[in-house]
Each structure stands twice: as structure tokens, then as C-alpha cells.
mmCIF file of C-alpha atoms in Angstrom:
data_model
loop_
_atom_site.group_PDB
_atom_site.id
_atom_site.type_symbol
_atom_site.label_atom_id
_atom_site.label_comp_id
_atom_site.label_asym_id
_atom_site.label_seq_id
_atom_site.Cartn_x
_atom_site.Cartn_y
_atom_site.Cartn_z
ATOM 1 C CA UNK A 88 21.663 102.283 123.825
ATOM 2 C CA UNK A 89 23.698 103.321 125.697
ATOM 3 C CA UNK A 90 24.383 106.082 122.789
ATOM 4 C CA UNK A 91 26.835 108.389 121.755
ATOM 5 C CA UNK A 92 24.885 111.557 120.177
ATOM 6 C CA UNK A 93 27.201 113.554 117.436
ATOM 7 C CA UNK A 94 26.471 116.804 116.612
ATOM 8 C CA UNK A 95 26.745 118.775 112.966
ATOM 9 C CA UNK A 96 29.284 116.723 111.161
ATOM 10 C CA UNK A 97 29.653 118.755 107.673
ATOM 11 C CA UNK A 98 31.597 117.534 105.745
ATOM 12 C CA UNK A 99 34.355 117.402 108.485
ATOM 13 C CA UNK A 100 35.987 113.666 108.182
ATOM 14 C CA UNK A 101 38.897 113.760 109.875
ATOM 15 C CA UNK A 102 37.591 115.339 112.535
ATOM 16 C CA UNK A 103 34.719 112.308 112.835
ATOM 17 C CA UNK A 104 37.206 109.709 112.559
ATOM 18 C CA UNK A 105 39.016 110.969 115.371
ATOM 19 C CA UNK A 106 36.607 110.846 117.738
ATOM 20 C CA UNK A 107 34.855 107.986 116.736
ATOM 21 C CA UNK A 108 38.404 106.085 117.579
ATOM 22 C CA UNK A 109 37.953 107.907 120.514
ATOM 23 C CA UNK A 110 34.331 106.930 121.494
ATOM 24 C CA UNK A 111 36.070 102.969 120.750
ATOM 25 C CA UNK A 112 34.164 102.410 117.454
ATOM 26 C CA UNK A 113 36.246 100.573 114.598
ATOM 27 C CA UNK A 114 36.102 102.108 111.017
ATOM 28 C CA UNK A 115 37.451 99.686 108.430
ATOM 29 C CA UNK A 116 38.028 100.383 104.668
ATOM 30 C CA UNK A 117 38.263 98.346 101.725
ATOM 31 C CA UNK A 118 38.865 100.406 98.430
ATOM 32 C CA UNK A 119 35.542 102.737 98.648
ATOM 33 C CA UNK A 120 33.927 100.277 100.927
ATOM 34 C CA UNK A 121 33.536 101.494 104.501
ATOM 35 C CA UNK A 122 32.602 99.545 107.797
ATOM 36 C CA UNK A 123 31.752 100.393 110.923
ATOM 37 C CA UNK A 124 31.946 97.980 114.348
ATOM 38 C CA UNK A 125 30.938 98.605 117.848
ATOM 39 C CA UNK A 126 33.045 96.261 119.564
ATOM 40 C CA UNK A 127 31.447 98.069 123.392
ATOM 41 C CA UNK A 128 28.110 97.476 122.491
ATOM 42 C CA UNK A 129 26.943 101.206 121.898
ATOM 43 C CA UNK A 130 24.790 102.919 119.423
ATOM 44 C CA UNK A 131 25.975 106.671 116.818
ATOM 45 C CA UNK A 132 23.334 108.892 116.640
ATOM 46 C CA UNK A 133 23.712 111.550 114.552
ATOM 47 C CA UNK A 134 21.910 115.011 114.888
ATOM 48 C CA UNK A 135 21.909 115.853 111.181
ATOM 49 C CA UNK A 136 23.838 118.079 108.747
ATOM 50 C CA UNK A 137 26.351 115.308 107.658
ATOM 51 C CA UNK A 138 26.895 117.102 104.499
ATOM 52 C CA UNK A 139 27.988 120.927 103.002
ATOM 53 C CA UNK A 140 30.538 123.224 103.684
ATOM 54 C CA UNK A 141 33.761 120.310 104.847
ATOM 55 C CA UNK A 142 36.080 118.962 102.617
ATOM 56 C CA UNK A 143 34.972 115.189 102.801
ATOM 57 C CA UNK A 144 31.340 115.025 102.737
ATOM 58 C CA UNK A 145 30.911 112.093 100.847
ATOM 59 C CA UNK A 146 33.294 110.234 103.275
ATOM 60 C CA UNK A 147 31.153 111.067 106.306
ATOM 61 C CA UNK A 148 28.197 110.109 104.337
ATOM 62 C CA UNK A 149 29.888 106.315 104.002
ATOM 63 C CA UNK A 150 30.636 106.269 107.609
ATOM 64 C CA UNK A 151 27.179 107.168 108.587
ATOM 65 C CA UNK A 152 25.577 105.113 106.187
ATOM 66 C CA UNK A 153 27.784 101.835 106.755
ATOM 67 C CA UNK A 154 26.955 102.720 110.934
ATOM 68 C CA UNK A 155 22.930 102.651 110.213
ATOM 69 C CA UNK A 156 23.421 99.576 107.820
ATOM 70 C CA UNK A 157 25.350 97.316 110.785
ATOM 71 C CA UNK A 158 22.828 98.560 113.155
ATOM 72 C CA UNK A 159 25.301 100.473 114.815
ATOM 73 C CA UNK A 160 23.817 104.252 114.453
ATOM 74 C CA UNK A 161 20.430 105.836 113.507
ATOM 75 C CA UNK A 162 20.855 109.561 111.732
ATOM 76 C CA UNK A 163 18.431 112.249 111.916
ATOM 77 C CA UNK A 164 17.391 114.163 108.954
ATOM 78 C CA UNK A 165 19.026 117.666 109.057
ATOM 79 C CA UNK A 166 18.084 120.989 107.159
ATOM 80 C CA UNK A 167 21.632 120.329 105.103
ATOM 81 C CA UNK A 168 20.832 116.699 104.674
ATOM 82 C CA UNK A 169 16.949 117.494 103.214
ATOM 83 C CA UNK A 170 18.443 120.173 100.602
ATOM 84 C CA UNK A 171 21.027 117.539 99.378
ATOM 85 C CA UNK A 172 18.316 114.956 98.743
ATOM 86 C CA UNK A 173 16.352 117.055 97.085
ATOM 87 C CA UNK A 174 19.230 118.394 94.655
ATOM 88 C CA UNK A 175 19.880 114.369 94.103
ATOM 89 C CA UNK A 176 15.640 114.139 93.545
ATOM 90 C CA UNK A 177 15.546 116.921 90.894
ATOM 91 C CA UNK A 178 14.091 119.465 92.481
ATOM 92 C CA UNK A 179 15.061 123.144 92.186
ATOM 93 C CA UNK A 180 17.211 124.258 95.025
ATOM 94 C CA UNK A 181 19.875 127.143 95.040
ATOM 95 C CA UNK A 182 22.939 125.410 95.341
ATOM 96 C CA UNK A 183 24.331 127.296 97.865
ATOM 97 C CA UNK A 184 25.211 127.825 101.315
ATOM 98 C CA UNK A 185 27.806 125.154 100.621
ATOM 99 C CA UNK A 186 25.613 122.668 99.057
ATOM 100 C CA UNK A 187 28.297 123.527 96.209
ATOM 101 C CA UNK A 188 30.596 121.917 97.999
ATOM 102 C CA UNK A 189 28.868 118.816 98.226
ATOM 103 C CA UNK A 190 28.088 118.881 94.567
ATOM 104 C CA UNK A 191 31.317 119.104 93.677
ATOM 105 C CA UNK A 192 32.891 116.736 96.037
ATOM 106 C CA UNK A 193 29.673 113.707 94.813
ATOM 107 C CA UNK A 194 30.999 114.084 90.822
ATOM 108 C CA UNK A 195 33.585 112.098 91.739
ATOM 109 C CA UNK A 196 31.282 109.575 92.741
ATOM 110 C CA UNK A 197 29.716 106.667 91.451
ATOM 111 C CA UNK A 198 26.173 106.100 90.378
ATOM 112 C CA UNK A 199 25.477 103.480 92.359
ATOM 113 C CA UNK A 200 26.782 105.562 95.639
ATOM 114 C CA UNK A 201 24.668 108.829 94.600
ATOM 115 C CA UNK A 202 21.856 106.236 94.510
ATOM 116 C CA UNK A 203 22.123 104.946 97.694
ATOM 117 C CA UNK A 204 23.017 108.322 98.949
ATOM 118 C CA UNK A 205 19.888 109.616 97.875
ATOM 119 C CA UNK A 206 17.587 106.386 99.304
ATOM 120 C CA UNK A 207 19.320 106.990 102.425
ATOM 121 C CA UNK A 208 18.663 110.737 102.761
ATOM 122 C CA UNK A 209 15.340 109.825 101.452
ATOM 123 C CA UNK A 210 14.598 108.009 104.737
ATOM 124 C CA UNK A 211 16.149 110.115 107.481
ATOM 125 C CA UNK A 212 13.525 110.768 109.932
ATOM 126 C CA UNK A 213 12.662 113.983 111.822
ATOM 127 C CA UNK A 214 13.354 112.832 115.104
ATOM 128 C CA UNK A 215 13.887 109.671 117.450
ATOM 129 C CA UNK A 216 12.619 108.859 120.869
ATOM 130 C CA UNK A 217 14.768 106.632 122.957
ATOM 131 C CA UNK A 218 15.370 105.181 126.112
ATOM 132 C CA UNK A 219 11.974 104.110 127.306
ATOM 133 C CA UNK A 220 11.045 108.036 126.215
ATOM 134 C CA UNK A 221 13.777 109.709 128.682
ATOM 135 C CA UNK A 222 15.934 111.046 125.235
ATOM 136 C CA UNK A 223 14.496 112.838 121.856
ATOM 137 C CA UNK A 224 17.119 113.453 119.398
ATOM 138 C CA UNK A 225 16.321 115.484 116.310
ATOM 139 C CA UNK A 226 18.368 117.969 114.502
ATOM 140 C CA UNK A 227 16.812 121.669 115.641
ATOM 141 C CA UNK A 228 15.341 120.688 118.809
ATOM 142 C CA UNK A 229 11.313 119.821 119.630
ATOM 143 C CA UNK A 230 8.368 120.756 121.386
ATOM 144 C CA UNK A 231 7.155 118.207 124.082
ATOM 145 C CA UNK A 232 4.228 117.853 122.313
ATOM 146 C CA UNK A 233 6.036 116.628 119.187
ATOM 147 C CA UNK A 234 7.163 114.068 120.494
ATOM 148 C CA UNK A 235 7.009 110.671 119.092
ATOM 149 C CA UNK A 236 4.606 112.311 116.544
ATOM 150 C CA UNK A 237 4.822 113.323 112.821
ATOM 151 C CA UNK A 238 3.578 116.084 110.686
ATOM 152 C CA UNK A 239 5.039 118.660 108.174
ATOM 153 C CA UNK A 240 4.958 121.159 110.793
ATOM 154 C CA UNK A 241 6.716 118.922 113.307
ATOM 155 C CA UNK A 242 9.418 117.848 110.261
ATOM 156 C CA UNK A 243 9.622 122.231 109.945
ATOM 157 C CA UNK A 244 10.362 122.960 113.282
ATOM 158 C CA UNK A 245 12.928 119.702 114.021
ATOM 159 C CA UNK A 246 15.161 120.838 110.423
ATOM 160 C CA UNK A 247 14.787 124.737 111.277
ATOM 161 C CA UNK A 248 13.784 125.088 114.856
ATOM 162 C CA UNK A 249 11.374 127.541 116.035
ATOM 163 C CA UNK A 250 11.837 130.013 113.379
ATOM 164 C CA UNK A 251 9.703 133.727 112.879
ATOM 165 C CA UNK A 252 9.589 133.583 109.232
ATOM 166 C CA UNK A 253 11.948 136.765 108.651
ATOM 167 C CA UNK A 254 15.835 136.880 108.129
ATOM 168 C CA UNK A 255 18.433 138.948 109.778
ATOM 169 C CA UNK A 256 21.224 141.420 107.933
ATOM 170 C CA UNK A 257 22.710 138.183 107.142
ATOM 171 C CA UNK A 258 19.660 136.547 105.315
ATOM 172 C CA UNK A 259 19.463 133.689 107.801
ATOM 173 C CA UNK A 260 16.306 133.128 109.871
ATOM 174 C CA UNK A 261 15.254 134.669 112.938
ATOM 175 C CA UNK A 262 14.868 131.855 114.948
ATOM 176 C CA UNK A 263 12.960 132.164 118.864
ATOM 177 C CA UNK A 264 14.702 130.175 121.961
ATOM 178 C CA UNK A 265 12.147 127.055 122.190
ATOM 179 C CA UNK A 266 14.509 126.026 124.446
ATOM 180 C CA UNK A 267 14.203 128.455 127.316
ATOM 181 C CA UNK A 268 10.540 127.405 127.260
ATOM 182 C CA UNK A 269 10.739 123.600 127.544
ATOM 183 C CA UNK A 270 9.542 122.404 130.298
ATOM 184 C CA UNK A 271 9.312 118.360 129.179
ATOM 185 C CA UNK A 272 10.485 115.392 130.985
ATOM 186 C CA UNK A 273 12.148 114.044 127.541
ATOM 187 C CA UNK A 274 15.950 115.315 127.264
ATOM 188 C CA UNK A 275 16.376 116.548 124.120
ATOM 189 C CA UNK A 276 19.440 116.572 122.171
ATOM 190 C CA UNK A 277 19.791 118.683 119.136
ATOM 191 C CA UNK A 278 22.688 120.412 116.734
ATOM 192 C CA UNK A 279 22.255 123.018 114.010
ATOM 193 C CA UNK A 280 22.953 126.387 115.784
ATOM 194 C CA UNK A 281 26.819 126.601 116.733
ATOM 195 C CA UNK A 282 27.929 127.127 120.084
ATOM 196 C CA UNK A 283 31.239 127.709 122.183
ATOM 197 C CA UNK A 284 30.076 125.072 124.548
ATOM 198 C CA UNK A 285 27.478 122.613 125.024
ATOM 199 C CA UNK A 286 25.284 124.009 128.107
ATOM 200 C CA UNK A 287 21.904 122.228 129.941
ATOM 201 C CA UNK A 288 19.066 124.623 129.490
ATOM 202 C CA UNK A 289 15.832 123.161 130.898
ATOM 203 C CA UNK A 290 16.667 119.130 130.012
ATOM 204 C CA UNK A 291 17.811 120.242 126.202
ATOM 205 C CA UNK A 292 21.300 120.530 125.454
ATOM 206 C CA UNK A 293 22.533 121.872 121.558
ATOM 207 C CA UNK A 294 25.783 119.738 120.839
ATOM 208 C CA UNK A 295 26.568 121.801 117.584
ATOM 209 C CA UNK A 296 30.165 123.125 118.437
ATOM 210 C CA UNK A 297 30.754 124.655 114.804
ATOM 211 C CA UNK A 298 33.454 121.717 113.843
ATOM 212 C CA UNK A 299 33.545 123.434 110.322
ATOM 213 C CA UNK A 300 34.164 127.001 111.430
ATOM 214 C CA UNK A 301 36.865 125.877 112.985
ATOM 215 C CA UNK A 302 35.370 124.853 116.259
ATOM 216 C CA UNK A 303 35.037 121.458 117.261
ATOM 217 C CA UNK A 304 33.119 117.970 116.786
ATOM 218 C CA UNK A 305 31.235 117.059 120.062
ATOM 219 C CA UNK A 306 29.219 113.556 120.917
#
């Protein structure tokens, strides 16, 4: 650290590039070649959902990705983020929920980026632990006593958060407030369900301000 945490990106470049300027990072390009420097010393993390839905997905994908190469930023793996990988993998996913978007916007991309695209989705992690243990990042939140571990159920509920296995009207999940049950000494940072504003409830704090539905980008 110290780190600057940036909530659901999707898609939404301009928006990133703004306030990464703003944060006093330096994004450089050269033709499709992007670089990132952080001239004050500080670390991106990302809370996952880089991609889908915005209009410059793969651009966001070379900022993030040139940020984790310099050692500059560290990405967590988002629900979003998985689907895309596995599209690039093979596997049989529905493209939508504006993985179509992301489709579309990668065929005008080369195959050496949609290969390292796909290595570096490949080995997004669930969650980090920071700080000597006093910050937990991960893209749908935690339980206390995930942290610092790994499993397919702890991968589940830091992609989809603490979800009751049925959909509303809306076919989206029915999802429980982990949150207003945490009672861990770890503050945990997390994106993926929009809010107006970002609010403290019981040392977590959901930074997701719904930049693509026309709300805003938050770190």
C-alpha cells in the first residue's frame, strides 16, 4: 500500500481514466501498447467486473493488465470477469447479460491480446488480504472465516455473494445481506451490487456506484 480500491469498472474507460489522473497515476500509450506509472508510490486494486456492458472493455482490460504487470495494481476476479474467461476457454456460456458486448468489442482484437487476456483472467484470484490483515478486498464481499483461505465455496460466495439459490421477477439472484452480519476485524471492501453511495456497515463498505448505469466510478 497505501491503495486505492476501484469498484465495478465495466467496460467504462473514460470514466477510469479520469479518475485514475485524478488518484495521480500516469497512463501512457504507444499504438495499442498501454502503461501504467505510480509516480506517489501507491498500489490499484480492482474489485472485479472490468468487463461487459461499457463501450471500451478491452481498453480497461489494457489498463488493468499493464497496472498488475508494473506492479502497480492487483485485480480481483469478478462474476463478469470469470464468464469472459470462460467464453475465451471454450466453455458454453450464454452470451448475455452484456457479455455480448465484450464479444463484440474483443473481434477487433488481436490474437496475441485475447491470449493474454485470457491468461490474465485465468489468474485473477478470489480475494486479497492486505495490510498486515486490517483490509480484504474481493469482488462480492466475504465471511471472516474466508479469509485468507480458498475453496470453491469461498470462490462462490466472493463472485456472487451470499446468494439463496432462487431469482427474483427479474431472473437475478436473491442474494442475503452478509454484510449486516459481519462482525470481523478485517475491513472488507467489495463491488458488484450498485449503490447511490458508498456507506460503512459493520467494517465492510460496497464501492460499486453503478458507473455503467449511469452512476459513477468510485476508488
Amino acid at each position: 500500500g497505501p491503495f486505492d480500491i476501484i469498484g465495478d469498472v465495466h467496460g467504462c474507460a473514460d470514466e477510469l481514466e479520469a479518475l485514475l489522473a485524478r488518484l495521480g497515476y500516469v497512463v501512457t500509450r504507444e499504438g495499442a501498447e498501454v502503461a501504467v506509472a505510480a509516480p506517489h508510490g501507491r498500489k490499484l486494486v480492482f474489485v472485479g467486473d472490468l468487463v461487459d456492458r461499457g463501450p471500451r472493455t478491452p481498453d480497461v482490460l489494457r489498463i488493468a493488465m499493464a497496472a498488475v504487470k508494473a506492479g502497480h495494481g492487483l485485480a480481483v476476479q469478478g462474476n463478469h470477469d470469470d464468464k469472459l474467461g470462460r467464453y475465451l476457454a471454450g466453455r458454453d456460456v450464454k452470451v448475455a447479460h452484456g457479455l455480448e458486448t465484450s464479444v463484440a468489442q474483443l473481434a477487433a482484437e488481436s490474437d496475441a491480446f485475447r491470449a493474454e487476456l485470457k491468461d490474465f483472467l485465468d489468474g485473477m484470484r478470489s480475494h486479497y488480504w492486505l495490510d498486515g490483515g486490517k483490509l480484504a478486498v474481493a469482488h462480492a464481499g466475504l465471511k471472516e472465516e474466508m479469509i485468507g483461505r480458498g475453496s470453491k465455496a469461498l470462490r462462490e460466495f466472493a463472485l456472487y455473494g451470499d446468494t439463496t439459490g432462487e431469482t427474483d421477477d427479474l431472473g437475478f439472484p436473491v442474494r442475503r445481506d452478509w454484510a449486516s452480519a459481519y462482525r470481523g476485524k478485517t475491513a472488507i471492501v467489495y463491488g458488484h451490487t450498485p449503490v447511490a453511495e458508498p456507506e460503512w456497515v459493520n467494517n465492510t463498505i460496497c464501492i460499486d456506484t453503478g458507473c455503467v448505469f449511469g452512476g459513477k466510478l468510485t476508488a
